[in-house]
């Protein structure tokens, strides 16, 4: 199948462009984002539009009818493939909210959970806050631009089984987390408030002022910037494989070689704002030291551990798990790890730097572990 062959060969390119797009936006301040989205001839704006156009053209290989790609519908069943598709959908979502406006509110609301909360994971606090405000903005837009029944609109946006919909994202954990329950409670309160609003012309004018679109966009941009690591590094539910194995798994479906995909990928420009790299990489990470735990550490887990050490200013393992463990406020990358495992892994990483004579990163300097003399 020529169409399937093209999709498989284009996956590395889609992955690269989506990653650049997400990191370009997440690293920019809100004023910089506004400048990028303008249609003037600024250098940053031109670079961003070039990147966005390349991404849009590549995305159309997978979906021309809808803005979001359905991995199952196009027969992308492997975890590595589905993760790339999810990343592409995140890039579409973020770029649309922050300036492109090429996706309807209906689609943004419909695909929010599937895009930001992969199967097996929970709705985090910041995601719930954004999701609630997105639903509110969707309601206001529908109210202002259609003659539909407000009660029916609210019933569709805030259905009675909203809690059940959230539970379908993690069937192995059949109860709501505190952050998910908070979202449900706030959603019910918001629905009741909007339902009780009088349908007068004055109230219709005041509602967009109370829930301003500009405030939502600014908060959305802030959340993406703060949580980009958790957004990009979602651990697979199955046993993780190395990056090289993941690429080979994508390329070798139906016996097809990945050489063409890699050749095309090398030709993709690495576009960023103000000359910064758009792929978010800051040099290769050192190979992980041999772990004493049975489950090998993945790169997203290592990155979360180092990020956590920086955020909490030292080896405060319970605080790191509060950020990245089960029900964490940033992500759940470390949900399968405990404090002892964090301590052992951090120590091994520090020893690796000491043994190789490399400078120990600031995040690891407070960790116990010294070379024996």
Short mmCIF file of C-alpha atoms in Angstrom, two decimals:
data_model
loop_
_atom_site.label_atom_id
_atom_site.label_comp_id
_atom_site.label_asym_id
_atom_site.label_seq_id
_atom_site.Cartn_x
_atom_site.Cartn_y
_atom_site.Cartn_z
CA UNK A 1 0.00 0.00 0.00
CA UNK A 2 1.69 3.20 -1.21
CA UNK A 3 -0.31 5.39 1.17
CA UNK A 4 0.69 3.36 4.22
CA UNK A 5 4.29 3.28 3.05
CA UNK A 6 4.31 7.09 2.84
CA UNK A 7 2.82 7.41 6.33
CA UNK A 8 5.45 5.12 7.83
CA UNK A 9 8.34 6.81 6.05
CA UNK A 10 7.09 10.26 7.11
CA UNK A 11 6.76 9.47 10.83
CA UNK A 12 10.29 10.64 11.76
CA UNK A 13 9.66 13.91 9.92
CA UNK A 14 6.31 14.42 11.66
CA UNK A 15 7.97 13.70 15.01
CA UNK A 16 10.77 16.18 14.34
CA UNK A 17 8.49 19.00 13.19
CA UNK A 18 5.98 18.51 16.01
CA UNK A 19 8.79 18.54 18.58
CA UNK A 20 10.26 21.73 17.12
CA UNK A 21 6.87 23.42 17.06
CA UNK A 22 6.08 22.56 20.67
CA UNK A 23 9.49 23.58 21.98
CA UNK A 24 9.56 26.79 19.94
CA UNK A 25 6.29 27.89 21.53
CA UNK A 26 7.04 26.63 25.04
CA UNK A 27 10.40 28.43 25.21
CA UNK A 28 8.99 31.77 24.10
CA UNK A 29 7.52 34.35 26.46
CA UNK A 30 3.92 35.38 25.92
CA UNK A 31 4.90 38.65 24.16
CA UNK A 32 7.24 36.63 21.91
CA UNK A 33 4.41 34.24 21.09
CA UNK A 34 2.21 37.18 20.15
CA UNK A 35 4.97 38.52 17.90
CA UNK A 36 5.40 35.13 16.24
CA UNK A 37 1.70 34.86 15.48
CA UNK A 38 1.49 38.25 13.79
CA UNK A 39 1.51 38.32 10.01
CA UNK A 40 4.17 41.02 9.73
CA UNK A 41 7.60 40.36 8.30
CA UNK A 42 9.48 39.86 11.57
CA UNK A 43 12.26 37.28 11.52
CA UNK A 44 10.74 35.25 14.35
CA UNK A 45 7.34 35.33 12.70
CA UNK A 46 8.71 34.15 9.37
CA UNK A 47 10.66 31.32 11.01
CA UNK A 48 7.60 30.19 12.94
CA UNK A 49 5.31 30.30 9.90
CA UNK A 50 7.83 28.29 7.87
CA UNK A 51 7.93 25.66 10.59
CA UNK A 52 4.13 25.64 10.95
CA UNK A 53 3.62 25.28 7.19
CA UNK A 54 6.05 22.36 7.03
CA UNK A 55 4.25 20.71 9.92
CA UNK A 56 0.80 21.25 8.39
CA UNK A 57 1.87 19.76 5.06
CA UNK A 58 3.33 16.70 6.78
CA UNK A 59 0.26 16.29 9.00
CA UNK A 60 -1.95 16.13 5.91
CA UNK A 61 -0.22 12.90 4.94
CA UNK A 62 -2.15 11.35 7.85
CA UNK A 63 -5.36 13.36 7.98
CA UNK A 64 -6.91 15.78 5.51
CA UNK A 65 -10.50 15.69 6.73
CA UNK A 66 -9.97 16.47 10.42
CA UNK A 67 -7.35 18.56 12.26
CA UNK A 68 -6.43 15.75 14.65
CA UNK A 69 -4.96 12.43 13.58
CA UNK A 70 -6.66 9.22 14.69
CA UNK A 71 -3.83 6.71 15.11
CA UNK A 72 -6.14 3.70 15.18
CA UNK A 73 -8.10 4.79 12.12
CA UNK A 74 -4.90 4.97 10.05
CA UNK A 75 -3.68 1.62 11.45
CA UNK A 76 -0.87 2.96 13.61
CA UNK A 77 -0.97 0.41 16.41
CA UNK A 78 2.57 0.35 17.81
CA UNK A 79 3.22 2.45 20.95
CA UNK A 80 6.09 4.33 19.27
CA UNK A 81 3.84 5.26 16.36
CA UNK A 82 0.98 6.33 18.59
CA UNK A 83 3.28 8.51 20.69
CA UNK A 84 4.40 10.40 17.56
CA UNK A 85 0.77 10.87 16.52
CA UNK A 86 -0.08 12.14 20.02
CA UNK A 87 2.80 14.61 19.84
CA UNK A 88 1.58 15.85 16.46
CA UNK A 89 -1.91 16.36 17.87
CA UNK A 90 -0.44 18.33 20.78
CA UNK A 91 1.40 20.57 18.30
CA UNK A 92 -1.85 21.13 16.40
CA UNK A 93 -3.73 21.89 19.62
CA UNK A 94 -1.15 24.33 21.01
CA UNK A 95 -0.57 26.21 17.76
CA UNK A 96 -4.30 26.61 17.19
CA UNK A 97 -5.04 28.00 20.65
CA UNK A 98 -2.10 30.39 20.57
CA UNK A 99 -2.68 31.94 17.19
CA UNK A 100 -3.46 29.74 14.22
CA UNK A 101 -7.17 29.40 15.09
CA UNK A 102 -7.42 26.63 12.49
CA UNK A 103 -9.28 24.18 14.75
CA UNK A 104 -12.84 24.71 15.92
CA UNK A 105 -13.74 24.92 19.61
CA UNK A 106 -15.80 21.79 19.09
CA UNK A 107 -12.78 19.77 17.98
CA UNK A 108 -10.52 21.24 20.67
CA UNK A 109 -12.98 20.24 23.39
CA UNK A 110 -13.64 16.83 21.86
CA UNK A 111 -9.98 15.87 21.54
CA UNK A 112 -8.55 17.45 24.70
CA UNK A 113 -8.52 14.30 26.84
CA UNK A 114 -7.24 12.06 24.07
CA UNK A 115 -4.48 14.55 23.25
CA UNK A 116 -3.23 15.51 26.71
CA UNK A 117 -4.13 12.44 28.78
CA UNK A 118 -2.80 9.25 27.15
CA UNK A 119 -4.39 5.94 28.05
CA UNK A 120 -3.17 4.71 31.41
CA UNK A 121 -2.58 8.22 32.76
CA UNK A 122 -4.55 10.60 34.96
CA UNK A 123 -5.86 14.11 34.40
CA UNK A 124 -3.40 16.38 36.20
CA UNK A 125 -4.36 19.52 38.08
CA UNK A 126 -3.10 21.97 35.45
CA UNK A 127 -4.77 19.96 32.69
CA UNK A 128 -8.08 20.05 34.55
CA UNK A 129 -7.84 23.81 34.97
CA UNK A 130 -7.20 24.32 31.25
CA UNK A 131 -9.90 21.83 30.25
CA UNK A 132 -12.50 23.63 32.37
CA UNK A 133 -11.66 27.03 30.90
CA UNK A 134 -11.65 25.56 27.38
CA UNK A 135 -15.16 24.22 27.94
CA UNK A 136 -16.24 27.64 29.17
CA UNK A 137 -14.77 29.37 26.12
CA UNK A 138 -16.44 26.80 23.86
CA UNK A 139 -19.80 27.56 25.49
CA UNK A 140 -19.35 31.33 25.14
CA UNK A 141 -18.39 30.98 21.48
CA UNK A 142 -21.41 28.78 20.75
CA UNK A 143 -23.68 31.13 22.67
CA UNK A 144 -22.49 34.14 20.69
CA UNK A 145 -22.45 32.52 17.27
CA UNK A 146 -25.46 30.22 17.17
CA UNK A 147 -29.11 30.06 18.07
CA UNK A 148 -28.73 26.77 19.91
CA UNK A 149 -30.35 26.01 23.23
CA UNK A 150 -27.97 27.04 26.07
CA UNK A 151 -29.12 24.16 28.28
CA UNK A 152 -28.35 21.64 25.55
CA UNK A 153 -24.94 23.23 24.93
CA UNK A 154 -24.03 22.97 28.61
CA UNK A 155 -25.32 19.41 28.77
CA UNK A 156 -23.03 18.47 25.89
CA UNK A 157 -19.99 20.26 27.34
CA UNK A 158 -20.58 19.17 30.94
CA UNK A 159 -22.30 15.77 30.62
CA UNK A 160 -23.48 13.89 33.72
CA UNK A 161 -20.99 11.09 33.00
CA UNK A 162 -17.94 13.37 32.79
CA UNK A 163 -16.36 11.47 35.68
CA UNK A 164 -16.88 8.18 33.86
CA UNK A 165 -15.22 9.62 30.75
CA UNK A 166 -12.15 10.48 32.81
CA UNK A 167 -12.04 6.99 34.31
CA UNK A 168 -11.87 5.47 30.83
CA UNK A 169 -8.39 7.00 30.49
CA UNK A 170 -7.06 4.74 33.26
CA UNK A 171 -9.24 1.61 33.52
CA UNK A 172 -6.61 -0.08 35.71
CA UNK A 173 -7.24 2.56 38.42
CA UNK A 174 -11.05 2.71 38.73
CA UNK A 175 -11.24 5.74 41.01
CA UNK A 176 -10.70 9.46 40.55
CA UNK A 177 -7.52 11.07 41.80
CA UNK A 178 -7.82 14.21 43.97
CA UNK A 179 -7.00 16.42 40.97
CA UNK A 180 -9.63 14.65 38.86
CA UNK A 181 -12.27 14.94 41.57
CA UNK A 182 -11.43 18.63 41.90
CA UNK A 183 -11.98 19.05 38.16
CA UNK A 184 -15.36 17.29 38.37
CA UNK A 185 -16.47 19.43 41.31
CA UNK A 186 -15.42 22.66 39.62
CA UNK A 187 -17.04 21.61 36.34
CA UNK A 188 -20.36 20.98 38.06
CA UNK A 189 -20.14 24.34 39.81
CA UNK A 190 -19.30 26.12 36.54
CA UNK A 191 -22.17 24.41 34.75
CA UNK A 192 -24.61 25.45 37.48
CA UNK A 193 -23.36 29.03 37.38
CA UNK A 194 -23.61 29.32 33.59
CA UNK A 195 -27.01 27.67 33.62
CA UNK A 196 -28.30 30.18 36.16
CA UNK A 197 -27.11 33.21 34.17
CA UNK A 198 -30.07 35.24 32.81
CA UNK A 199 -30.23 35.27 28.99
CA UNK A 200 -30.36 39.06 28.70
CA UNK A 201 -28.39 41.09 26.18
CA UNK A 202 -26.44 42.74 28.98
CA UNK A 203 -25.38 39.41 30.47
CA UNK A 204 -24.48 38.15 27.02
CA UNK A 205 -22.08 41.08 26.69
CA UNK A 206 -20.66 40.64 30.19
CA UNK A 207 -19.97 36.90 29.99
CA UNK A 208 -16.98 37.21 27.59
CA UNK A 209 -15.61 39.95 29.85
CA UNK A 210 -15.83 37.72 32.90
CA UNK A 211 -14.13 34.81 31.11
CA UNK A 212 -11.80 36.66 28.76
CA UNK A 213 -10.25 34.80 25.87
CA UNK A 214 -6.95 36.66 26.28
CA UNK A 215 -6.70 35.52 29.91
CA UNK A 216 -7.31 31.92 28.88
CA UNK A 217 -4.67 32.07 26.13
CA UNK A 218 -2.10 33.60 28.47
CA UNK A 219 -2.75 30.93 31.13
CA UNK A 220 -2.63 28.18 28.51
CA UNK A 221 0.76 29.41 27.25
CA UNK A 222 2.06 29.55 30.82
CA UNK A 223 0.92 25.99 31.55
CA UNK A 224 2.54 24.65 28.39
CA UNK A 225 5.84 26.37 29.23
CA UNK A 226 5.86 25.05 32.80
CA UNK A 227 4.84 21.51 31.92
CA UNK A 228 6.46 20.91 28.54
CA UNK A 229 8.72 18.16 29.94
CA UNK A 230 5.74 16.22 31.24
CA UNK A 231 3.83 16.80 28.01
CA UNK A 232 6.64 15.51 25.81
CA UNK A 233 7.97 12.69 27.97
CA UNK A 234 5.05 10.40 28.67
CA UNK A 235 6.27 6.90 29.56
CA UNK A 236 4.76 4.12 27.51
CA UNK A 237 2.52 1.66 29.31
CA UNK A 238 4.53 -1.25 27.98
CA UNK A 239 8.22 -1.84 28.65
CA UNK A 240 10.21 1.03 27.21
CA UNK A 241 12.64 0.52 24.38
CA UNK A 242 15.57 2.60 23.31
CA UNK A 243 15.14 5.37 20.78
CA UNK A 244 16.94 3.39 18.09
CA UNK A 245 14.69 0.39 18.61
CA UNK A 246 11.64 2.63 18.50
CA UNK A 247 12.66 4.08 15.15
CA UNK A 248 13.44 0.63 13.75
CA UNK A 249 10.08 -0.64 14.92
CA UNK A 250 8.40 2.16 13.00
CA UNK A 251 10.46 1.69 9.88
CA UNK A 252 10.35 -2.09 9.68
CA UNK A 253 6.58 -2.53 9.56
CA UNK A 254 5.62 -4.65 6.56
CA UNK A 255 9.33 -5.18 5.90
CA UNK A 256 9.90 -1.59 4.81
CA UNK A 257 13.27 0.03 5.35
CA UNK A 258 13.55 3.27 7.26
CA UNK A 259 16.42 4.69 5.19
CA UNK A 260 14.19 6.98 3.16
CA UNK A 261 12.57 8.33 6.30
CA UNK A 262 15.93 9.06 7.91
CA UNK A 263 17.22 10.72 4.76
CA UNK A 264 14.17 12.97 4.60
CA UNK A 265 14.46 13.74 8.30
CA UNK A 266 18.02 14.95 7.91
CA UNK A 267 16.81 17.52 5.39
CA UNK A 268 14.27 19.10 7.75
CA UNK A 269 15.51 22.48 9.01
CA UNK A 270 15.79 22.91 12.76
CA UNK A 271 13.89 26.16 13.11
CA UNK A 272 13.72 28.09 16.35
CA UNK A 273 13.16 31.57 17.72
CA UNK A 274 16.14 33.92 17.88
CA UNK A 275 18.41 31.22 16.52
CA UNK A 276 17.68 28.83 19.37
CA UNK A 277 17.35 25.15 18.68
CA UNK A 278 13.75 24.13 18.20
CA UNK A 279 14.16 20.53 19.22
CA UNK A 280 14.65 21.26 22.90
CA UNK A 281 17.88 19.30 23.12
CA UNK A 282 20.82 20.68 25.02
CA UNK A 283 23.38 18.02 24.25
CA UNK A 284 23.26 14.29 24.69
CA UNK A 285 22.61 12.81 28.10
CA UNK A 286 25.21 10.48 29.55
CA UNK A 287 24.43 6.80 29.39
CA UNK A 288 22.67 5.69 32.53
CA UNK A 289 24.70 3.77 35.06
CA UNK A 290 23.74 0.19 35.66
CA UNK A 291 20.59 0.20 37.76
CA UNK A 292 20.01 -2.15 40.65
CA UNK A 293 16.24 -2.19 40.12
CA UNK A 294 14.59 -4.75 37.91
CA UNK A 295 12.79 -2.26 35.70
CA UNK A 296 15.31 -0.32 33.57
CA UNK A 297 15.12 3.44 33.77
CA UNK A 298 13.87 5.23 30.67
CA UNK A 299 15.23 8.54 29.44
CA UNK A 300 11.98 10.39 30.32
CA UNK A 301 12.31 9.05 33.87
CA UNK A 302 15.93 10.23 34.12
CA UNK A 303 14.99 13.65 32.76
CA UNK A 304 12.14 13.93 35.28
CA UNK A 305 14.46 12.96 38.13
CA UNK A 306 17.02 15.62 37.18
CA UNK A 307 14.29 18.20 36.62
CA UNK A 308 12.79 17.34 40.00
CA UNK A 309 16.14 17.75 41.76
CA UNK A 310 16.42 21.21 40.24
CA UNK A 311 12.85 22.19 41.09
CA UNK A 312 13.02 21.22 44.76
CA UNK A 313 16.66 22.31 45.18
CA UNK A 314 18.13 19.02 46.28
CA UNK A 315 17.47 15.37 47.10
CA UNK A 316 13.98 15.75 48.54
CA UNK A 317 12.55 12.53 47.16
CA UNK A 318 8.98 12.84 48.45
CA UNK A 319 8.71 16.31 46.92
CA UNK A 320 9.97 15.00 43.58
CA UNK A 321 7.34 12.25 43.63
CA UNK A 322 4.72 14.88 44.42
CA UNK A 323 5.72 16.51 41.13
CA UNK A 324 6.28 13.44 38.95
CA UNK A 325 4.91 10.43 40.84
CA UNK A 326 1.40 8.98 40.77
CA UNK A 327 -1.04 11.89 40.63
CA UNK A 328 1.91 14.30 40.33
CA UNK A 329 1.28 17.98 39.75
CA UNK A 330 3.57 18.07 36.67
CA UNK A 331 3.28 14.56 35.23
CA UNK A 332 3.26 10.90 36.25
CA UNK A 333 6.54 9.96 34.60
CA UNK A 334 7.86 8.53 37.89
CA UNK A 335 4.62 6.87 38.97
CA UNK A 336 6.28 3.43 39.05
CA UNK A 337 9.23 4.60 41.19
CA UNK A 338 9.65 5.00 44.95
CA UNK A 339 11.94 7.20 47.04
CA UNK A 340 14.63 4.53 47.41
CA UNK A 341 14.79 4.04 43.65
CA UNK A 342 15.08 7.78 43.09
CA UNK A 343 17.92 7.99 45.60
CA UNK A 344 19.79 5.03 44.07
CA UNK A 345 19.40 6.31 40.53
CA UNK A 346 20.55 9.83 41.43
CA UNK A 347 23.58 8.39 43.22
CA UNK A 348 24.47 6.23 40.21
CA UNK A 349 24.18 9.20 37.87
CA UNK A 350 26.47 11.27 40.09
CA UNK A 351 29.02 8.45 40.27
CA UNK A 352 29.00 8.19 36.49
CA UNK A 353 30.05 11.82 36.20
CA UNK A 354 32.74 11.38 38.85
CA UNK A 355 34.16 8.23 37.25
CA UNK A 356 34.34 9.81 33.80
CA UNK A 357 35.90 13.00 35.11
CA UNK A 358 33.03 15.14 33.86
CA UNK A 359 31.61 18.06 35.81
CA UNK A 360 28.73 17.00 38.03
CA UNK A 361 25.54 18.91 37.10
CA UNK A 362 24.25 21.28 39.80
CA UNK A 363 21.13 19.14 40.22
CA UNK A 364 23.25 16.17 41.37
CA UNK A 365 25.73 17.95 43.64
CA UNK A 366 23.62 17.56 46.75
CA UNK A 367 23.15 13.83 46.15
CA UNK A 368 25.17 11.41 48.29
CA UNK A 369 27.87 9.41 46.56
CA UNK A 370 31.64 9.77 46.26
CA UNK A 371 34.37 7.73 44.60
CA UNK A 372 36.35 5.42 46.84
CA UNK A 373 40.00 6.39 47.16
#
